[in-house]
Tab-separated table of C-alpha atoms in Angstrom:
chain	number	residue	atom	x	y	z
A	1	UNK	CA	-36.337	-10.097	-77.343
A	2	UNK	CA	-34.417	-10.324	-74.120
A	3	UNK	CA	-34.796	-11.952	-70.650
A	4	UNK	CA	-37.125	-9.643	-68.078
A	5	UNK	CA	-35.336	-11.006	-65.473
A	6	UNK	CA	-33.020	-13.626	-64.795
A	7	UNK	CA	-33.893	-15.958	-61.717
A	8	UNK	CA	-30.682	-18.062	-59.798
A	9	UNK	CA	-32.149	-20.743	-57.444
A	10	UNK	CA	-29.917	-22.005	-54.740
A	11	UNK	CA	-30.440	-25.236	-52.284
A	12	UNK	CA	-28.444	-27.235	-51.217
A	13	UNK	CA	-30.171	-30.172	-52.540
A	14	UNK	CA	-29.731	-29.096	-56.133
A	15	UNK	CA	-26.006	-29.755	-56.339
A	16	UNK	CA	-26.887	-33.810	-57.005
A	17	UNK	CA	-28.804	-33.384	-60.263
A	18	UNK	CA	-32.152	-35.445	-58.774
A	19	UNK	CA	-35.444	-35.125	-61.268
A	20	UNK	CA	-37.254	-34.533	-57.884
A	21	UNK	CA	-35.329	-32.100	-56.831
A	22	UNK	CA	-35.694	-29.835	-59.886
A	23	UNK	CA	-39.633	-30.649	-59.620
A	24	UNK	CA	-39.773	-29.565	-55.771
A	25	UNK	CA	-37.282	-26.349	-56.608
A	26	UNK	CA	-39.528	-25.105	-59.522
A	27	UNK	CA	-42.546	-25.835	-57.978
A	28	UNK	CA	-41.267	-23.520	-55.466
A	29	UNK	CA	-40.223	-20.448	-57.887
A	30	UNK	CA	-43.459	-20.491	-59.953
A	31	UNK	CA	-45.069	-20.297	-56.639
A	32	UNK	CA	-43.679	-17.093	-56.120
A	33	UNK	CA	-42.264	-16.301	-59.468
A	34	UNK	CA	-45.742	-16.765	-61.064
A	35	UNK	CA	-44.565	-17.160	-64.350
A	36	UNK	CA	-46.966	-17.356	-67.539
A	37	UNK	CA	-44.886	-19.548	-69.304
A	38	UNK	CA	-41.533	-21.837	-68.263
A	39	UNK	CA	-40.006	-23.594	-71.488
A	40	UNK	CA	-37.350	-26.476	-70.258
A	41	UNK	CA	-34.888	-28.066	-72.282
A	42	UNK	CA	-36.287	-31.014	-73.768
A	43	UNK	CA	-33.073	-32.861	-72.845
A	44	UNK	CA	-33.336	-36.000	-70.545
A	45	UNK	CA	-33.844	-33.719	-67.141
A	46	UNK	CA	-36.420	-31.648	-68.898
A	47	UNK	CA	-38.183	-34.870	-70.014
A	48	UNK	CA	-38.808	-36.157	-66.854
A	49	UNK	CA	-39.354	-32.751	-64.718
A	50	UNK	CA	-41.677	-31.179	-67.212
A	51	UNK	CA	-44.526	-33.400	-66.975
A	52	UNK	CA	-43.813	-33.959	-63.267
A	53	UNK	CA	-44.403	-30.611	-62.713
A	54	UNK	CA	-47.068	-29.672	-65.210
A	55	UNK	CA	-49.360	-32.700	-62.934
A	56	UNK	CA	-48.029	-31.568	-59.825
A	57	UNK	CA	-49.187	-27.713	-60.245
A	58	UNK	CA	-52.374	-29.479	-62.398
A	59	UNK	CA	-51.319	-27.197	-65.769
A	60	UNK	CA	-50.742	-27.573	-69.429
A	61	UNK	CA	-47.803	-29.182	-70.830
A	62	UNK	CA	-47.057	-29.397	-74.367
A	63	UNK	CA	-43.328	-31.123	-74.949
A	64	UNK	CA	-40.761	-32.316	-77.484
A	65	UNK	CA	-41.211	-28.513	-79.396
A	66	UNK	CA	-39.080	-27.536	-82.318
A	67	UNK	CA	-40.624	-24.161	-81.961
A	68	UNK	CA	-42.868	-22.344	-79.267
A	69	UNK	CA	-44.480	-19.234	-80.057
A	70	UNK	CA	-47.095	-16.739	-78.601
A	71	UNK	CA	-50.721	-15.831	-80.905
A	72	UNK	CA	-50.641	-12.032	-80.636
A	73	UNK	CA	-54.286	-12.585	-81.249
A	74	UNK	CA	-55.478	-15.130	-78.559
A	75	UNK	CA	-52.160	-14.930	-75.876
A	76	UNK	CA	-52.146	-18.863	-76.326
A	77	UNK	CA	-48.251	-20.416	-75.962
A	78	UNK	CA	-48.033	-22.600	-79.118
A	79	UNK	CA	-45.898	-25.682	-79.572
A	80	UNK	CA	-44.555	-26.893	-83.082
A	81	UNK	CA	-43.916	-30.640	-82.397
A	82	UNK	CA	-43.259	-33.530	-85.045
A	83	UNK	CA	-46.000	-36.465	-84.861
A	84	UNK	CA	-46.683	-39.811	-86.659
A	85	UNK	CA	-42.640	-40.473	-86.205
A	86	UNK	CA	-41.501	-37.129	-87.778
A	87	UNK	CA	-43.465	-37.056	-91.242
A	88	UNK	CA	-45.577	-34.634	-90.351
A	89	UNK	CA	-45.829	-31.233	-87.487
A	90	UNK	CA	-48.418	-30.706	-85.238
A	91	UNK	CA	-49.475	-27.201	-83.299
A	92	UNK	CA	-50.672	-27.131	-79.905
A	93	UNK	CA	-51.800	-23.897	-78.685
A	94	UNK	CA	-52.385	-23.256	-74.846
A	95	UNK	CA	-54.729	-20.920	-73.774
A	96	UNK	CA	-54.104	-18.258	-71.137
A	97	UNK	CA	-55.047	-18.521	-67.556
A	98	UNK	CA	-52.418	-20.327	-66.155
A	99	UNK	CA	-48.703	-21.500	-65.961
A	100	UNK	CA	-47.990	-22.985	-69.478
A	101	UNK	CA	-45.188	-25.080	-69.500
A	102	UNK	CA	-42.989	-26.749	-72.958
A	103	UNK	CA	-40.283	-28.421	-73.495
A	104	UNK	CA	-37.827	-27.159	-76.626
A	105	UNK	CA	-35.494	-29.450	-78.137
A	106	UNK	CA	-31.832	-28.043	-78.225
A	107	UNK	CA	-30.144	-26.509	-81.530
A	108	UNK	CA	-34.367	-25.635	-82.143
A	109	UNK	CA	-35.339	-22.180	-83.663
A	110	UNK	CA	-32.831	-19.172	-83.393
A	111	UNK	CA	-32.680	-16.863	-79.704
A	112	UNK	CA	-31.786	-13.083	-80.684
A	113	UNK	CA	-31.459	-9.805	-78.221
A	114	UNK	CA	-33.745	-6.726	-78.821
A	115	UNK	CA	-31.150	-4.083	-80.116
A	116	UNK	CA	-33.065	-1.556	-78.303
A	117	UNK	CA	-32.723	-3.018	-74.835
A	118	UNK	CA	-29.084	-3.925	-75.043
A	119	UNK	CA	-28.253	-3.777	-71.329
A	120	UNK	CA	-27.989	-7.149	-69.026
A	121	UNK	CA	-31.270	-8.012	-67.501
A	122	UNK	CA	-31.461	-7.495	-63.648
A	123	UNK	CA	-31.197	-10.821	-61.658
A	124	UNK	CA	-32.473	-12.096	-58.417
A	125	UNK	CA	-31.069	-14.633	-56.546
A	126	UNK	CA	-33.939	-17.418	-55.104
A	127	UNK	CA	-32.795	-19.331	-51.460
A	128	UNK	CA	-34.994	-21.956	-51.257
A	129	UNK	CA	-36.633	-24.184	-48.761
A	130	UNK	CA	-33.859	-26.470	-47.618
A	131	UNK	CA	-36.446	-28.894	-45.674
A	132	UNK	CA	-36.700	-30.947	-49.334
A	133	UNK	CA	-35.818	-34.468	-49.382
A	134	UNK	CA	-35.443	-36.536	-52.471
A	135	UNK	CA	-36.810	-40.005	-52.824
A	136	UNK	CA	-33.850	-40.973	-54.758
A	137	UNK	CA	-30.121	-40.970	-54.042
A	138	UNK	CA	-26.966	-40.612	-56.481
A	139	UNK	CA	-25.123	-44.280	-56.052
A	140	UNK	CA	-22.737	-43.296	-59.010
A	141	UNK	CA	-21.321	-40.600	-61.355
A	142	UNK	CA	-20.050	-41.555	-64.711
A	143	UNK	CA	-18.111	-38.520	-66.202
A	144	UNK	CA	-17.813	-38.805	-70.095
A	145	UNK	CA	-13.775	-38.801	-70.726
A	146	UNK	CA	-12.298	-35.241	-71.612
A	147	UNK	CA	-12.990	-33.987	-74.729
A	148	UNK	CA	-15.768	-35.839	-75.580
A	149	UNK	CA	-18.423	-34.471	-77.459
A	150	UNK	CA	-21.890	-34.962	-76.194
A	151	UNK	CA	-24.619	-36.034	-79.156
A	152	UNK	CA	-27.097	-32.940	-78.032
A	153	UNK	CA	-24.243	-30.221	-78.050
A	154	UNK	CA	-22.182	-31.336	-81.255
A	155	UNK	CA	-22.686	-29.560	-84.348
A	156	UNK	CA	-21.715	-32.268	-86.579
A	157	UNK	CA	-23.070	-35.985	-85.643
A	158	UNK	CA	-22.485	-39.016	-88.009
A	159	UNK	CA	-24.729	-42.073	-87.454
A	160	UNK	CA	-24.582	-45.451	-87.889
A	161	UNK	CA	-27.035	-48.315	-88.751
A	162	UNK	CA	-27.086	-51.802	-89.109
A	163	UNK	CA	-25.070	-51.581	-92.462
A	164	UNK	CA	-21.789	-50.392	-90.598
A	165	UNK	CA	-22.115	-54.113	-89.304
A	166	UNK	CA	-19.460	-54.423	-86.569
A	167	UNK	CA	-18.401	-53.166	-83.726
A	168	UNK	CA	-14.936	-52.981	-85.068
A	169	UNK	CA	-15.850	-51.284	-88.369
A	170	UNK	CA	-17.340	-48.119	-86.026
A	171	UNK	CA	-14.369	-47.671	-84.345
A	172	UNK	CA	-12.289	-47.524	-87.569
A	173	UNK	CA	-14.236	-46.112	-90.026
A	174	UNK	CA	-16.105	-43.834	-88.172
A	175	UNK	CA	-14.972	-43.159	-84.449
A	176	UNK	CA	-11.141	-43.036	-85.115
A	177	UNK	CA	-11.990	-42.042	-88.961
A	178	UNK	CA	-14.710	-39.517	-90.419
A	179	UNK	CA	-15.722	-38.318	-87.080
A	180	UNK	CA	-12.663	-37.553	-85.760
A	181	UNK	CA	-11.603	-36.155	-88.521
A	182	UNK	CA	-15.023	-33.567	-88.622
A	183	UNK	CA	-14.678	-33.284	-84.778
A	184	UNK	CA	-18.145	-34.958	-84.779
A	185	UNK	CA	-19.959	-36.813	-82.283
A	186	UNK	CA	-21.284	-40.395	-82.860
A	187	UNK	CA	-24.008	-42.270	-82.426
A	188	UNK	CA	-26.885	-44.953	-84.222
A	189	UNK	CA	-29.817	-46.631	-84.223
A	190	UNK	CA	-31.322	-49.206	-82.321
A	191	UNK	CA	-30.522	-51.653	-84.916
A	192	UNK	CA	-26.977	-50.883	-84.244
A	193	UNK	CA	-27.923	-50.903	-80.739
A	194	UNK	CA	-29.325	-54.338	-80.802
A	195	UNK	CA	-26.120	-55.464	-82.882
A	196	UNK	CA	-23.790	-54.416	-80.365
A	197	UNK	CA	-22.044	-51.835	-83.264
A	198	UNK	CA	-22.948	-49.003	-80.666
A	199	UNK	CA	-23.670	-49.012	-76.946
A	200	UNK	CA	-27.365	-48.041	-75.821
A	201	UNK	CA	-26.232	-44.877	-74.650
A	202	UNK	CA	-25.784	-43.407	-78.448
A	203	UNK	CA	-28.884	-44.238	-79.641
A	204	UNK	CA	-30.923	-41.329	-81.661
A	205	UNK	CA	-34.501	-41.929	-82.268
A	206	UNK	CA	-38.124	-41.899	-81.107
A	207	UNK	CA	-36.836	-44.159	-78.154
A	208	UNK	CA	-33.301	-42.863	-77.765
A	209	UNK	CA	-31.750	-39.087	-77.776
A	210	UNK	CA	-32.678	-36.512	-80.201
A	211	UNK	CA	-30.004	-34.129	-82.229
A	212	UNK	CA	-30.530	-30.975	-84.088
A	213	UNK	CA	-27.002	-30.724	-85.822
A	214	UNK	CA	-26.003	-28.535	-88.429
A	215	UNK	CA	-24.583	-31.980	-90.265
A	216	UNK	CA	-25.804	-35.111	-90.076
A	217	UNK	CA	-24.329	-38.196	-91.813
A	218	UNK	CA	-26.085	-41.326	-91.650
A	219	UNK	CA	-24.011	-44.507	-92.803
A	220	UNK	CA	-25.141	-47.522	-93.207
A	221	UNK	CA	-28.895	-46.393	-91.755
A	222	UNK	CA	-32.211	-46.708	-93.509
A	223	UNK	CA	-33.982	-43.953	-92.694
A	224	UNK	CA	-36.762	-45.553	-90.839
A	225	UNK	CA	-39.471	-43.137	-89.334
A	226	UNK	CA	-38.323	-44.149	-85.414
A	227	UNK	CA	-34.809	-42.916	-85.881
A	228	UNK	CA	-36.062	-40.019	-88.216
A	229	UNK	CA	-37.526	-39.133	-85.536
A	230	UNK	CA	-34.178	-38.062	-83.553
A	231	UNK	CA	-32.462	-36.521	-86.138
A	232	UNK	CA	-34.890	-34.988	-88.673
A	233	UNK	CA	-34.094	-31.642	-87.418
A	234	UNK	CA	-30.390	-31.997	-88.896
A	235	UNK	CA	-30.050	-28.320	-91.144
A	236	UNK	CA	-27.853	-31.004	-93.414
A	237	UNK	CA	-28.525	-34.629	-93.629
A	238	UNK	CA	-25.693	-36.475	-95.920
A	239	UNK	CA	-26.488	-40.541	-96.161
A	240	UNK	CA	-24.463	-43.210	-97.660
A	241	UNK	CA	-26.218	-46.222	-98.104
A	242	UNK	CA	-25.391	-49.444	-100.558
A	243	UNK	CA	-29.829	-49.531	-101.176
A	244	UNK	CA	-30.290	-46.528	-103.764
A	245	UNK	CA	-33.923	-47.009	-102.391
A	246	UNK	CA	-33.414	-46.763	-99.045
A	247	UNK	CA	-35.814	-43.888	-97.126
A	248	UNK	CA	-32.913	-42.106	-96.064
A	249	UNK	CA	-32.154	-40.689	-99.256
A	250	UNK	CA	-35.796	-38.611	-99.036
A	251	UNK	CA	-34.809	-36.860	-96.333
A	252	UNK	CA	-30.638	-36.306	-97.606
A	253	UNK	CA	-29.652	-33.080	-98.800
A	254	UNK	CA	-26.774	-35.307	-100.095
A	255	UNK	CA	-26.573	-39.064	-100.825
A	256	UNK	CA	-23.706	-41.501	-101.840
A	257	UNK	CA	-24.771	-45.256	-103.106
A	258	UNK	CA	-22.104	-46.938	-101.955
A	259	UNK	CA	-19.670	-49.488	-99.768
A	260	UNK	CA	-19.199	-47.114	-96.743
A	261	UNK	CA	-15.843	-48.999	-96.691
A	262	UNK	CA	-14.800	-47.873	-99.933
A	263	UNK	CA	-16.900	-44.221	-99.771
A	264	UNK	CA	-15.791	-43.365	-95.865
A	265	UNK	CA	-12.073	-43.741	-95.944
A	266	UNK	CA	-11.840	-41.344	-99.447
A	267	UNK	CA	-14.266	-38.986	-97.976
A	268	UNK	CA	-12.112	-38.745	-94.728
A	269	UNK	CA	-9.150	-38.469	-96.692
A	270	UNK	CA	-10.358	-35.390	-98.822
A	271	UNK	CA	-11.712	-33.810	-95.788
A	272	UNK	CA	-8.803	-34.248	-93.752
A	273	UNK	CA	-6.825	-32.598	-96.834
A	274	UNK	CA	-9.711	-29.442	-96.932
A	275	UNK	CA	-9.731	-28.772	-93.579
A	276	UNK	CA	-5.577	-29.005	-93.499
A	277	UNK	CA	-5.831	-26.480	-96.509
A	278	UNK	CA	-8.248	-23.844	-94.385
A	279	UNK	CA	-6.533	-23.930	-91.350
């Protein structure tokens, strides 16, 4: 089903990016929006400006959803979140009566358009109060290089644990290797993190970001239920490990036991030569 209505807010203030901000601007449209329901990205922004604003307007909150749903029965907004570090799902179901809000992780559950309502909904454009002023300030901007792939928009991710080893075997095996060659993005777990393989900025996990890729391929990683956590909702999960009992391989779709210096270079070289072949 389509959009109602599609809101733009403008304020000056917004331009910076500032968690308060976004918390003071939607505070303002559901004042006079009065929404039943806002769903935010469960991306770092919508981490931090969901809850804000759930306590602020003194609502329900349910977060980290890979699927939110109504109960034609009750009207309550339910949230499908993983619990006990991704083994298992839980449901939270909101009653009506108020604002609900959730946050959806990206790449979650599927978005279509009623075909019988094909035409654009109508939009309205919000001016807010420009008498808002943040308690924080932007001191600097770092802009990822161009053509880099960010972890939550890529399609194809490969990961790395503490089995890749070295900073130097990332960058050749994997960064200027396999995921170049896939046009994937990269990134690890905090064990690579805490090795210095990765910086802390890649890190997928209960503590770190979290993917929903079509392919995921975990090298060199474990499987443990924290970095499970960030990735479990990979359609694909491909692991190469040298432990033929490693937890990864319970959650693979496909699994190589193996040297990922041996397996990673011939599995870049016969993709390279596919992907030559189909374009």
């Amino acid at each position: 089903m389509g959009a109602d209505e599609v809101a733009f807010l403008r304020a000056p203030w917004l331009e910076a990016g500032q968690p308060d901000a976004w918390v003071a601007a939607l505070e303002e449209s559901c004042a006079r929006l009065q929404p039943d329901v806002l769903i935010l990205a469960h991306i770092t922004m919508g981490r931090e400006v969901g809850p804000r604003l759930a306590a602020r307007l003194a609502v329900p909150i349910v977060t980290d959803c890979t699927e939110v749903r109504m109960d034609g029965d009750s009207g309550a907004l339910v949230g499908v979140r993983p619990c006990f570090s991704g083994k298992a799902l839980s449901e939270i179901a909101l009653a009506p009566g108020s604002l609900r809000i959730a946050t959806l992780r990206r790449a979650s559950g599927s978005a279509t358009v009623s075909a019988a309502n094909p035409a654009p909904a109508p939009s309205v454009t919000l001016e807010l109060s420009a008498a808002h002023a943040g308690h924080t300030r932007v001191l600097e901007r770092v802009v990822p290089p161009p053509g880099a792939l960010r972890l939550e928009d890529a399609s194809i991710v490969v990961g790395v644990g503490r089995g890749v080893a070295t900073a130097e075997a990332f960058r050749s095996y994997i960064v200027e290797g396999l995921a170049k060659t896939l046009g994937a993005a990269v990134g690890g777990s905090r064990g690579a993190v805490d090795m210095g393989i990765i910086p802390a900025e890649l890190q997928i996990g209960l503590t770190g970001r979290v993917v929903s890729p079509s392919v995921y391929v975990a090298i060199g990683l474990s499987g443990s239920p924290q970095h499970m956590a960030g990735c479990g909702g990979a359609s694909t999960i491909v692991a190469i490990n040298t432990d033929p009992q490693a937890p990864i391989f319970a959650y693979a779709r496909h699994g190589v036991v193996g040297d990922f210096r041996k397996v990673v270079p011939s599995l870049t070289e016969r993709l390279a030569k596919i992907l030559a072949e189909d374009a």
